[in-house]
Coordinates of C-alpha atoms in Angstrom, one line a residue:
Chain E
X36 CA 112.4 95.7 106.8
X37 CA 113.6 96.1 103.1
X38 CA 110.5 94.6 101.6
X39 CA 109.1 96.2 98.5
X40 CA 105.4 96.7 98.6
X41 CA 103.5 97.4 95.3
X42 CA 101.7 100.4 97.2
X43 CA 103.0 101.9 100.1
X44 CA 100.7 104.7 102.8
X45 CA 102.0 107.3 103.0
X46 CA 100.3 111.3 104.2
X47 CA 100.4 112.3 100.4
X48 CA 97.8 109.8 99.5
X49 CA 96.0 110.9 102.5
X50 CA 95.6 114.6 102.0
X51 CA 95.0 114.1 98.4
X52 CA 92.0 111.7 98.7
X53 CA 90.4 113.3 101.4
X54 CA 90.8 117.1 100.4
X55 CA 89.5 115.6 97.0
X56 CA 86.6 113.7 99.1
X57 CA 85.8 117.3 101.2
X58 CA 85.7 119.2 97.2
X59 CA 83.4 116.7 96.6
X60 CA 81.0 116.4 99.2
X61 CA 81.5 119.5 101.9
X62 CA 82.8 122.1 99.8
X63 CA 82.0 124.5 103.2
X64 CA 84.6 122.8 105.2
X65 CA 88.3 124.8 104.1
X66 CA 91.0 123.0 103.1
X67 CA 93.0 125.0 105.9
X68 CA 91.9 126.8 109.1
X69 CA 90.4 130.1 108.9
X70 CA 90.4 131.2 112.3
X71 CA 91.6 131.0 115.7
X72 CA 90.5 129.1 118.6
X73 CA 88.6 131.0 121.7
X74 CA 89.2 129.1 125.0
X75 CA 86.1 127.7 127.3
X76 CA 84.7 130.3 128.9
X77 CA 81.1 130.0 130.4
X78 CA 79.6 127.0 132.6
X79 CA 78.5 125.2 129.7
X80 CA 81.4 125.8 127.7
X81 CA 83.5 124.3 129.8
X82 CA 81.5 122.0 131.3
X83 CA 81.4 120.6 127.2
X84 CA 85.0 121.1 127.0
X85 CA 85.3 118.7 130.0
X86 CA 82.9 116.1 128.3
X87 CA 84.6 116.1 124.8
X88 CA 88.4 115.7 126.0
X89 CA 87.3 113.0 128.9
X90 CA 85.9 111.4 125.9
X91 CA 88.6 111.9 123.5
X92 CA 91.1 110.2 126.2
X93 CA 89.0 107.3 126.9
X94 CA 89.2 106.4 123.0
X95 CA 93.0 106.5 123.3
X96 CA 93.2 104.4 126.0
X97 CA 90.4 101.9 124.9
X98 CA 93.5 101.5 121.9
X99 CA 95.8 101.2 124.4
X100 CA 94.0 98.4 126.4
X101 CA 93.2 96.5 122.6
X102 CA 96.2 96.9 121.3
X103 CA 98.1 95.4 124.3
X104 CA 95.6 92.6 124.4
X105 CA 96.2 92.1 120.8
X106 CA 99.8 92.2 120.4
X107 CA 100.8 88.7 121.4
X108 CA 97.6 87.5 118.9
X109 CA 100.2 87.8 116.0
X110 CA 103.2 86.1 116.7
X111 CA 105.3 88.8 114.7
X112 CA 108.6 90.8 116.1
X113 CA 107.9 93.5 113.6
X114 CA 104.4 93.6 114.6
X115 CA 105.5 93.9 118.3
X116 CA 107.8 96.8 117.6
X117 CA 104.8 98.7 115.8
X118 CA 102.4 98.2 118.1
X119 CA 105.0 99.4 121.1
X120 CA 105.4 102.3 120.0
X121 CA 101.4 103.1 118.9
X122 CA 100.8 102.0 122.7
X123 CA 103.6 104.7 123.7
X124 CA 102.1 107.2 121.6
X125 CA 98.2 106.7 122.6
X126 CA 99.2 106.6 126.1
X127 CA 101.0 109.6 126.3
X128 CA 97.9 111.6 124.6
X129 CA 95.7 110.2 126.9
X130 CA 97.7 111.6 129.7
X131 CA 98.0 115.0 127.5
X132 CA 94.1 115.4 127.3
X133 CA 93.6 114.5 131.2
X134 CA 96.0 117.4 132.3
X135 CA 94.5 120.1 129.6
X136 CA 91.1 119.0 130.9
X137 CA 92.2 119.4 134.7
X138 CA 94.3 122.9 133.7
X139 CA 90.9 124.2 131.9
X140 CA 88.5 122.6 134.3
X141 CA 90.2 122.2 137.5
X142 CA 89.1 118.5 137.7
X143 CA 90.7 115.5 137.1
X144 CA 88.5 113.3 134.4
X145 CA 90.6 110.4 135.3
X146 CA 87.0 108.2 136.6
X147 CA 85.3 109.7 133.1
X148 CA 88.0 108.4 131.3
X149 CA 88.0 105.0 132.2
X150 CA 84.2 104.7 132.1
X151 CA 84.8 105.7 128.5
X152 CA 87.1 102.8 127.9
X153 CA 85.2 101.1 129.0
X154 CA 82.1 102.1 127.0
X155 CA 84.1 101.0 124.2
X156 CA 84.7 97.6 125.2
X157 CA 80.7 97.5 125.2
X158 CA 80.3 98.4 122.1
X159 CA 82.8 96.3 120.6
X160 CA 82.7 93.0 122.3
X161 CA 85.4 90.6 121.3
X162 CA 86.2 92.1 118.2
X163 CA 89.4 93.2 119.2
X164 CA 91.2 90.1 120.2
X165 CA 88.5 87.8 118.7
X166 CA 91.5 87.2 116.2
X167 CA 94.6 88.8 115.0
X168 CA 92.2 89.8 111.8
X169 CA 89.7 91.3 114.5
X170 CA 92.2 93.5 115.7
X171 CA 92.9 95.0 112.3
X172 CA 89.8 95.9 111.6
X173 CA 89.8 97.6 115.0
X174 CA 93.2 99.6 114.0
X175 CA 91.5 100.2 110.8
X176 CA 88.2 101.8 112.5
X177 CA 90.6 103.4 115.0
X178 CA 93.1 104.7 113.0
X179 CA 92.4 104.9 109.5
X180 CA 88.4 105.2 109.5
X181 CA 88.2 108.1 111.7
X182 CA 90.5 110.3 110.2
X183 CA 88.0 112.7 108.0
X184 CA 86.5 113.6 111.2
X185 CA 89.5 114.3 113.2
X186 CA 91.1 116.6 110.2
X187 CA 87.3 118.6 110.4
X188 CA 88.1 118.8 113.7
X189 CA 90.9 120.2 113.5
X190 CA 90.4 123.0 111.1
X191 CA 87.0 124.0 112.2
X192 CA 86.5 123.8 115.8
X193 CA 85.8 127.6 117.1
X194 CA 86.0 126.6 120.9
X195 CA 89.2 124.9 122.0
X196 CA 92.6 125.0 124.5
X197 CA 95.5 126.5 122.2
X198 CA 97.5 124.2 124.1
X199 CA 95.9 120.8 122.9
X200 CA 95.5 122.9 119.2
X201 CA 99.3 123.1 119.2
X202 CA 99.6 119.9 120.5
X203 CA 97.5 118.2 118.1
X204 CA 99.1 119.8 115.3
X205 CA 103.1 118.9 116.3
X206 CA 102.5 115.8 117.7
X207 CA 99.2 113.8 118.4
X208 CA 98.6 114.2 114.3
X209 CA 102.3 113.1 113.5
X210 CA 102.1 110.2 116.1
X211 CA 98.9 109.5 114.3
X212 CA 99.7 109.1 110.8
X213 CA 102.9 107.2 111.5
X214 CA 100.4 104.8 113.0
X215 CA 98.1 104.9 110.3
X216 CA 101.6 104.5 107.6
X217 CA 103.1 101.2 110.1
X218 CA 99.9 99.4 110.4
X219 CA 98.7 99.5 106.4
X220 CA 102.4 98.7 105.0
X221 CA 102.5 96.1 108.0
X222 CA 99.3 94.6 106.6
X223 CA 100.4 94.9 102.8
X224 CA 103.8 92.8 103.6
X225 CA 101.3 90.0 104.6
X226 CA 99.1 90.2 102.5
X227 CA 101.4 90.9 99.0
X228 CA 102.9 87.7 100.3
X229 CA 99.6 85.6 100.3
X230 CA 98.8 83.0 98.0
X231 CA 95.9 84.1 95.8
X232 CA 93.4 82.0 97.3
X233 CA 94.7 82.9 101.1
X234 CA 94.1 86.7 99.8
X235 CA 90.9 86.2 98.6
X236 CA 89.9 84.9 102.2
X237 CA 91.7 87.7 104.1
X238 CA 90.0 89.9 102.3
X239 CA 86.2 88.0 103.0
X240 CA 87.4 88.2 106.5
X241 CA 88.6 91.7 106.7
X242 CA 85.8 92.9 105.1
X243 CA 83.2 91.2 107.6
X244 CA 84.9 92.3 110.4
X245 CA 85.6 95.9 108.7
X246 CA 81.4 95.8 108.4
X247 CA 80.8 94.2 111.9
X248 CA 83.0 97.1 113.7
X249 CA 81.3 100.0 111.8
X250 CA 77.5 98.4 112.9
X251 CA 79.5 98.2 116.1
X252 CA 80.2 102.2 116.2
X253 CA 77.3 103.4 114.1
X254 CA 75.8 104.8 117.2
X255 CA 78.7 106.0 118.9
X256 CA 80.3 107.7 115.6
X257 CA 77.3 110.2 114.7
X258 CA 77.2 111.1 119.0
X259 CA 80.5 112.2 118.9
X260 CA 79.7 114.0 115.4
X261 CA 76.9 115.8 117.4
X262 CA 79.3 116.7 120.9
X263 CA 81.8 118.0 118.4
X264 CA 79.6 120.5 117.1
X265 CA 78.0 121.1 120.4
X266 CA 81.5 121.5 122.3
X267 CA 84.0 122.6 120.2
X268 CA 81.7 124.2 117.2
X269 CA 83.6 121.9 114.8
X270 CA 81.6 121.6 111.1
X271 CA 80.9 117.7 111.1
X272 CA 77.4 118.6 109.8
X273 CA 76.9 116.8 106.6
X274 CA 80.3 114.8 107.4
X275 CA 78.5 111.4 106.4
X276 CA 79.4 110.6 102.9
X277 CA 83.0 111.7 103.1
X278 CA 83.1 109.1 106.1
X279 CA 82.1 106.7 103.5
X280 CA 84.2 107.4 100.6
X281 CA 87.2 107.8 102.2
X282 CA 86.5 104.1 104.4
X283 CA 86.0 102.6 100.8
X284 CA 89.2 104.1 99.5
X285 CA 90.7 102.6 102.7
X286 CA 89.8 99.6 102.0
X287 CA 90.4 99.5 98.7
X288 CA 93.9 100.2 99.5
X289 CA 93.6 97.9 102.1
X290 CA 92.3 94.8 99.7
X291 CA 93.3 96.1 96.1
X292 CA 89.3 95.7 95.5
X293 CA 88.4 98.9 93.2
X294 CA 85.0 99.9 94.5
X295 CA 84.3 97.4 97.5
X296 CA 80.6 97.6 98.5
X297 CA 80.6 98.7 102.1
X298 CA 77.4 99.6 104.4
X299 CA 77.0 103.8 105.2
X300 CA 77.4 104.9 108.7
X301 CA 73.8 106.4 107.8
Chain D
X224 CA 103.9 112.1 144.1
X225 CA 102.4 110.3 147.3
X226 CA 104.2 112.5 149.8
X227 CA 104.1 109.8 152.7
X228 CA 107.9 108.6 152.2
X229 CA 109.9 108.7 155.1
X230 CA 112.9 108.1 153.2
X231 CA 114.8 109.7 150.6
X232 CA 113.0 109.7 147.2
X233 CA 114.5 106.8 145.3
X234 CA 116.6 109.3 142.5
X235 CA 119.7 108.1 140.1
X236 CA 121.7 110.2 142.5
X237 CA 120.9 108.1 145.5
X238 CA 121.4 104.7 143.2
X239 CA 125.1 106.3 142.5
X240 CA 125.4 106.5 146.5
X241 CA 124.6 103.2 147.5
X242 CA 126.4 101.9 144.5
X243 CA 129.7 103.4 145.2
X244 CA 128.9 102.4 149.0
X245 CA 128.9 99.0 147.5
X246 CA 131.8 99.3 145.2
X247 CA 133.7 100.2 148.5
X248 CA 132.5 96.9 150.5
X249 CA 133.0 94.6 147.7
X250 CA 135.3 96.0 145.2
X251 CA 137.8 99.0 146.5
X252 CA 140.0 98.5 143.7
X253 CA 137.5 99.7 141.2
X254 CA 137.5 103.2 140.1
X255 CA 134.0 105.2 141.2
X256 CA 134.2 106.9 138.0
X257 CA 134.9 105.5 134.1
X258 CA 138.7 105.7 133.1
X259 CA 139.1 105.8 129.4
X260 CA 136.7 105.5 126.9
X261 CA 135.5 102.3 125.4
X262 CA 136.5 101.7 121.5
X263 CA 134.8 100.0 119.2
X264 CA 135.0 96.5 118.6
X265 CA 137.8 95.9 116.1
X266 CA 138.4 92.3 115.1
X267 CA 135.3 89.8 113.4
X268 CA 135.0 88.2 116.8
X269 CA 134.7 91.1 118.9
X270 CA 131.7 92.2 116.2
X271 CA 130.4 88.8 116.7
X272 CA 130.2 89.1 120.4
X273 CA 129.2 92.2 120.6
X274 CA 126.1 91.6 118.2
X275 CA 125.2 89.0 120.3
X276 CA 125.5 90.9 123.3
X277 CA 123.4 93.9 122.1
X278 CA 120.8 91.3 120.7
X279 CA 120.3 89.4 124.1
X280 CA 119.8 93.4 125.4
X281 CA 117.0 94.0 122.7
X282 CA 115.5 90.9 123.7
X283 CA 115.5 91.9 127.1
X284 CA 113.7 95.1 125.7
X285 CA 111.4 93.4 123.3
X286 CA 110.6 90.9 126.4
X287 CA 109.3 93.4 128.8
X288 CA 107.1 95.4 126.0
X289 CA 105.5 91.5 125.8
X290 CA 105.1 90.9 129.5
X291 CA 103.6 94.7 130.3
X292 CA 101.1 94.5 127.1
X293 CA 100.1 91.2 128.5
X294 CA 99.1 92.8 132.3
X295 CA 98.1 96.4 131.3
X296 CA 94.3 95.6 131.3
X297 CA 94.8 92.9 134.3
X298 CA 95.4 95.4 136.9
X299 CA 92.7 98.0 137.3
X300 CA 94.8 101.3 138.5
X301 CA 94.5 103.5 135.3
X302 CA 97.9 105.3 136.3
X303 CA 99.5 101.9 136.2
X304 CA 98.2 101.8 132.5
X305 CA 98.9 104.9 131.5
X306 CA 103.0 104.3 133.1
X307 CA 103.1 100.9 131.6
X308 CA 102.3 102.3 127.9
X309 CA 104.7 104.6 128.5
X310 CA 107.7 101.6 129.3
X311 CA 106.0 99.4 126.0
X312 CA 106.7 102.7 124.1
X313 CA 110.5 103.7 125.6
X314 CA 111.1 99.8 125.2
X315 CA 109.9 99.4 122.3
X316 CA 111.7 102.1 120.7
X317 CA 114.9 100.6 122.8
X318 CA 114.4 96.9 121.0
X319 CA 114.2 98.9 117.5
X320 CA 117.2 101.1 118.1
X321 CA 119.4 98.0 118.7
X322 CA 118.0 95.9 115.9
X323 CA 118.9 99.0 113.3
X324 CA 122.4 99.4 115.2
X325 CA 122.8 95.4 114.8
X326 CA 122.0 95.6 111.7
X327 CA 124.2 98.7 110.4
X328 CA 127.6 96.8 112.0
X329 CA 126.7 93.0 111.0
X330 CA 125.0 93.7 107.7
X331 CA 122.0 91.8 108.5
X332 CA 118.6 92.1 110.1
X333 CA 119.2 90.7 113.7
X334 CA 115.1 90.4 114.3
X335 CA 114.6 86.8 114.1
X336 CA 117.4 86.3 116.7
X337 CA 116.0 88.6 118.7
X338 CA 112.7 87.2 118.8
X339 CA 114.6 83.3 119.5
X340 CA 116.4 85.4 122.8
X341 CA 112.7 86.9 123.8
X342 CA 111.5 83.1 124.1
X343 CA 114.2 82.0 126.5
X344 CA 113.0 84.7 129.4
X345 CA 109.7 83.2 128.6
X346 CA 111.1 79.8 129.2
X347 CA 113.2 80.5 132.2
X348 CA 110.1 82.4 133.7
X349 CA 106.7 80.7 132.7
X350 CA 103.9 82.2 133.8
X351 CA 105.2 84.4 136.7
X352 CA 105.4 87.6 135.3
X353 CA 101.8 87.4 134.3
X354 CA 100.6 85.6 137.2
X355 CA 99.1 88.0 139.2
X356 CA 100.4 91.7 141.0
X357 CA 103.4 89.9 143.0
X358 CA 104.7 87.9 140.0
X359 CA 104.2 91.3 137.9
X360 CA 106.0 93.8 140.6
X361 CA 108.7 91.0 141.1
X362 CA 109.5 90.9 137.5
X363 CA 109.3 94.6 137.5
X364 CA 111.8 94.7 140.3
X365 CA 114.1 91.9 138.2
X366 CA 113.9 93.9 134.8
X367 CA 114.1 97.4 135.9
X368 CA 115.9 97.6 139.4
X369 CA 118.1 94.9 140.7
X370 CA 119.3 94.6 137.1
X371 CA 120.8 98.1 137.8
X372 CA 124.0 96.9 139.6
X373 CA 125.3 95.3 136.2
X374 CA 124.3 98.2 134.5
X375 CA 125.9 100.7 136.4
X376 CA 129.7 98.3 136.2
X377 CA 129.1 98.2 133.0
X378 CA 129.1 102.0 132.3
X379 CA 131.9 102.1 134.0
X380 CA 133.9 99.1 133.0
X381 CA 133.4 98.3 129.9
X382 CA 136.2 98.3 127.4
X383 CA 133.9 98.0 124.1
X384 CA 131.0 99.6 122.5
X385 CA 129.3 101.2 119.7
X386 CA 129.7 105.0 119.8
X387 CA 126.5 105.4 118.0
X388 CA 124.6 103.1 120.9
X389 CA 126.7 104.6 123.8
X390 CA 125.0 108.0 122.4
X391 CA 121.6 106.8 122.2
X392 CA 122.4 104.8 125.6
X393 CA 122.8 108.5 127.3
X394 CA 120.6 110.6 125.7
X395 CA 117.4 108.6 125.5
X396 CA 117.9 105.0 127.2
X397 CA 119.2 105.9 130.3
X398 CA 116.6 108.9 131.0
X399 CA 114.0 106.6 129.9
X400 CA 115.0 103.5 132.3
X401 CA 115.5 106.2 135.3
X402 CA 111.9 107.1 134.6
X403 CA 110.9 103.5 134.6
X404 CA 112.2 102.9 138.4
X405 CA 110.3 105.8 139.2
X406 CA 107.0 104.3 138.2
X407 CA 107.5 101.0 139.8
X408 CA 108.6 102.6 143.0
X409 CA 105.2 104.9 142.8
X410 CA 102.9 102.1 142.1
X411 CA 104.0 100.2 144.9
X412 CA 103.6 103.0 146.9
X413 CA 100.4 103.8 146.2
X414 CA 99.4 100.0 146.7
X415 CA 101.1 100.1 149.7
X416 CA 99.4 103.2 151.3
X417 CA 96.6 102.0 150.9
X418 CA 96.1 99.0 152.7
X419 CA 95.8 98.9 156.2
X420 CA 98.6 98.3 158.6
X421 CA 97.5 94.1 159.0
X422 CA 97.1 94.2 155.3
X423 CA 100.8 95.9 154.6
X424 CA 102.5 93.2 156.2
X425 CA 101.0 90.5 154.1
X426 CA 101.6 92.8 150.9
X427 CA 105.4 92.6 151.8
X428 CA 105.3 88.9 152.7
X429 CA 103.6 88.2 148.8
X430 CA 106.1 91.0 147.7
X431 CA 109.4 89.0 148.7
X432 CA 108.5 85.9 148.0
X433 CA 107.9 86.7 144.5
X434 CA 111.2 88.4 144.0
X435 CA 112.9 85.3 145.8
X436 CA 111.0 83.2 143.7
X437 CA 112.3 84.9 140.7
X438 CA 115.5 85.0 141.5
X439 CA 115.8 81.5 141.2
X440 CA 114.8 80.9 138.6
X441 CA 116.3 83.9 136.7
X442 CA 120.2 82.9 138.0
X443 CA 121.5 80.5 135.6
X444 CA 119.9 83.3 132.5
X445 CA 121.5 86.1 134.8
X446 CA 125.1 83.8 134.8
X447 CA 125.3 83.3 131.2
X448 CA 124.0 86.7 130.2
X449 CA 127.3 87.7 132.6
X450 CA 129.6 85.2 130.6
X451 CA 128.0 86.9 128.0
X452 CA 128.5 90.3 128.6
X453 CA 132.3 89.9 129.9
X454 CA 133.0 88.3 126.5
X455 CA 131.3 91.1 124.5
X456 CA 132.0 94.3 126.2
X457 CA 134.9 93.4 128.9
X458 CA 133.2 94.6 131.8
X459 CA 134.3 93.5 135.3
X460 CA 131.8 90.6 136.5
X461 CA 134.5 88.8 139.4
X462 CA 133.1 91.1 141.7
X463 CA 129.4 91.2 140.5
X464 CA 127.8 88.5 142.2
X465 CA 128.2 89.8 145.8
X466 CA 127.7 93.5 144.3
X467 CA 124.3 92.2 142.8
X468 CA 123.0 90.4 145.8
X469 CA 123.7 93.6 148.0
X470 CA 122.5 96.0 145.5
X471 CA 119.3 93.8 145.2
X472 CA 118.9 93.8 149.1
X473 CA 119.6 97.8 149.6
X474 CA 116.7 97.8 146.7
X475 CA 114.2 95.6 148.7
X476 CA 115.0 97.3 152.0
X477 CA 113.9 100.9 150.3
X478 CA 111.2 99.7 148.6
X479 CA 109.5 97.7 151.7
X480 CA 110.9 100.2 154.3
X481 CA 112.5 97.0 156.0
X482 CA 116.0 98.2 157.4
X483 CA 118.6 95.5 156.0
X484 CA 118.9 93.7 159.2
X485 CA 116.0 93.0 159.5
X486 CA 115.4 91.9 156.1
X487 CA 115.0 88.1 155.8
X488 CA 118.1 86.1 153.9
X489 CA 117.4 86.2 150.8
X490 CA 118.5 84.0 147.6
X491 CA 121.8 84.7 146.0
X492 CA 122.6 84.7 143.0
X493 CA 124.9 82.1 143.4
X494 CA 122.7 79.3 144.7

């Protein structure tokens, strides 16, 4: 518990990189939000809205499913503890989305949800409890990877619940970075206490997986890009190279490798 | 939230009714309601004990978050999945809360102890738990029902305990383990309505003989967790064995609508 890692995650190196990344390569997407949130209101909009959070949920649970399956891959109390509560967490926003959608909608996206999961476990194969290393590539994707376009999301979408809004901001954000700060100092304690040549092949490994996961989710990544804009008029437009720069500083962090050579999602 | 109970919904008030029904039959002399607060444990022994009796409990906790990651993507009913997150969450956070308490009165972290304590329910239990739905509800049954009888003579017998755990005990544990029952009761419910009426009595055949099965092979843990317990926290236990197998057959008559006398004999704990 006491360990003392040479670099620890933590939100300040998050918001730091990224709001230099968005400087960088979208100045049009504000460091805060500028505006407030209108609710579904037509057909369409709300037939979107249903979409989007049904979709949303199904992500959450696909982690819950993979990170249950995972957990006993690593033979780690600590691990266990983590993981518990990520699987807590991820369940109880999948619950959260499926009541905004059915307060919103007036229908119960429970069916759409697993489908979704289940999508996911398509896409992915066996990645996620190919091996332990398998499954933190998938945290990493999950978690880490993904998080330039969920803080876009946040700041930009036009059409949205104030509920989930509120939400997102108090608690499914929180829960979120606390999972991103467990996992990557979980993953440091291992691998600060590697021998050099054991890092060296962690890090081969990691890598390859980190590259077979995002050829994995190429596809699926730029759709949802496309039904954020369309549902919730989020700015993800031009999102692409942040994506990449911020997975490299990920895993640089990740690896201690400097500039590691990583496919786009392009 | 199936409306089709006959019976009273299954609520901590109605546990604290048939338990003090119970406490009549079995134990008169007991008092219905705790009599002086417990203190905390004074001499190096009584810390000794009591560390090891709040590390068996994490294990208990760290166990279950093992055994439901294990079956969440086995059974395909998503409100099964999204209740047994919820119980790897609260039991997670449960195991962690003891290990930093543990670790705050002994000095040292009590994790790889825990995780030696987690391996002997896997030992005792094999594959059961995992096994298919009956093994799964029956351990379910084990870890979060029947084990209530202890639980409940505890809380009001014990003579030891950590203020700082009794507080996190009653604000979060307690809440969290009442919500727990709730969800295993539900999810045989909704199993059970719907099957048909040939198919119901065979669910509550595979049903009992699971939980009988278990409780065989969970007796000599559940005796020495006892031992255990009286040692570290001076709760009453002369009187638990007959309490337990009547609490455990008031929970098995609810939950397969079998009035008691018609229920089968069942295993004690003492065989």
């Amino acid at each position: 518990m006491t360990t003392t890692l040479t670099r620890s995650w933590n939100t300040e190196f998050e918001q730091q990189t990224l709001n230099k990344l968005f400087a960088q390569y979208t100045p049009h997407i504000p460091p805060i939000r500028e505006y407030d949130v209108t609710p579904p209101n037509t057909k369409e909009e709300k037939s979107n809205f249903y979409n989007y959070w049904a979709v949303t949920a199904g992500h959450y649970l696909f982690i819950v499913q993979a990170a249950s399956k995972a957990i006993l891959l690593i033979r780690d109390p600590d691990l266990y503890l983590l993981l518990s509560r990520q699987i807590g967490d991820d369940g109880t926003h999948t619950l959260a989305f499926r009541e905004r959608v059915i307060a919103v909608t007036g229908r119960d996206p429970i069916d759409d949800v697993c489908k979704e999961a289940e999508y996911h476990w398509e896409f992915m194969g066996d990645v996620p409890d190919r091996n332990w290393l398998g499954f933190i590539a998938v945290e990493l994707h999950y978690k880490h990877h993904i998080l330039p376009t969920v803080v876009v999301n946040s700041r930009t979408s036009k059409i949205n619940d104030d509920e989930l809004v509120e939400k997102s901001a108090s608690v499914f954000q929180p829960d979120e970075a606390r999972h991103r700060q467990a996992i990557a100092n979980w993953w440091r304690k291992q691998y600060e206490k590697a021998s050099p040549d054991e890092k060296a092949e962690l890090a081969a490994q990691l890598l390859e997986l980190d590259e077979e996961v995002q050829q994995r989710r190429n596809h699926y990544i730029k759709k949802r890009w496309l039904d954020a804009r369309r549902a919730t008029g989020a700015k993800t437009l031009g999102i692409e190279p942040v994506y990449d720069a911020w997975r490299q500083e990920v895993i640089s962090y990740f690896l201690d490798i400097p500039n590691p050579k990583l496919s786009s999602v392009s | 939230m199936t409306a089709t109970l006959t019976r009273p919904a299954w609520t901590t008030d109605l546990e604290v009714e048939i338990f003090d029904k119970l406490i009549d039959k079995h134990a008169p002399h007991l008092p219905k309601t705790r009599l002086s607060d417990p203190r905390p444990p004074a001499t190096e022994e009584e810390l000794e004990n009591f560390c090891r009796f709040r590390i068996a409990g994490a294990a208990h906790d760290l166990f279950i978050v093992q055994v439901c990651a294990k079956v969440i993507d086995q059974i395909p009913d998503l409100e099964l999945q999204l209740f047994l997150s919820r119980q790897i969450g609260d039991d997670g956070a449960h195991a962690q809360n003891t290990r930093q308490r543990v670790e705050a009165l002994s000095g040292h972290d009590p994790i790889k102890d825990i995780q030696k304590q987690v391996q002997k329910h896997w030992d005792y239990i094999g594959d059961l738990p995992i096994r298919n739905w009956q093994g799964f509800l029956a351990f379910e049954l084990h870890y979060e029902l029947h084990i209530v009888a202890l639980l409940l003579l505890n809380n009001r017998t014990s003579k030891i305990n950590d203020p700082e755990s009794g507080k996190f005990a009653k604000e979060r544990i307690l809440p969290d383990e009442a919500f727990h029952r709730l969800g295993v009761v539900d999810w045989w419910q909704r199993k059970y309505d719907q099957a048909s009426p040939a198919e119901k009595a065979e669910l509550v055949a595979q049903a009992l003989e699971a939980d009988e099965e278990l409780q065989r092979l969970r007796n000599p843990y559940l005796k020495e967790h006892w031992e255990l317990t009286h040692r570290a926290i001076g709760a009453e236990i002369v009187v638990l064995p007959g309490i337990y197998d009547a609490w455990r057959q008031e929970v098995l008559s609810y939950f397969l609508d079998i009035p008691i006398s018609k229920l089968p004999k069942l295993v004690s704990v003492n065989d």
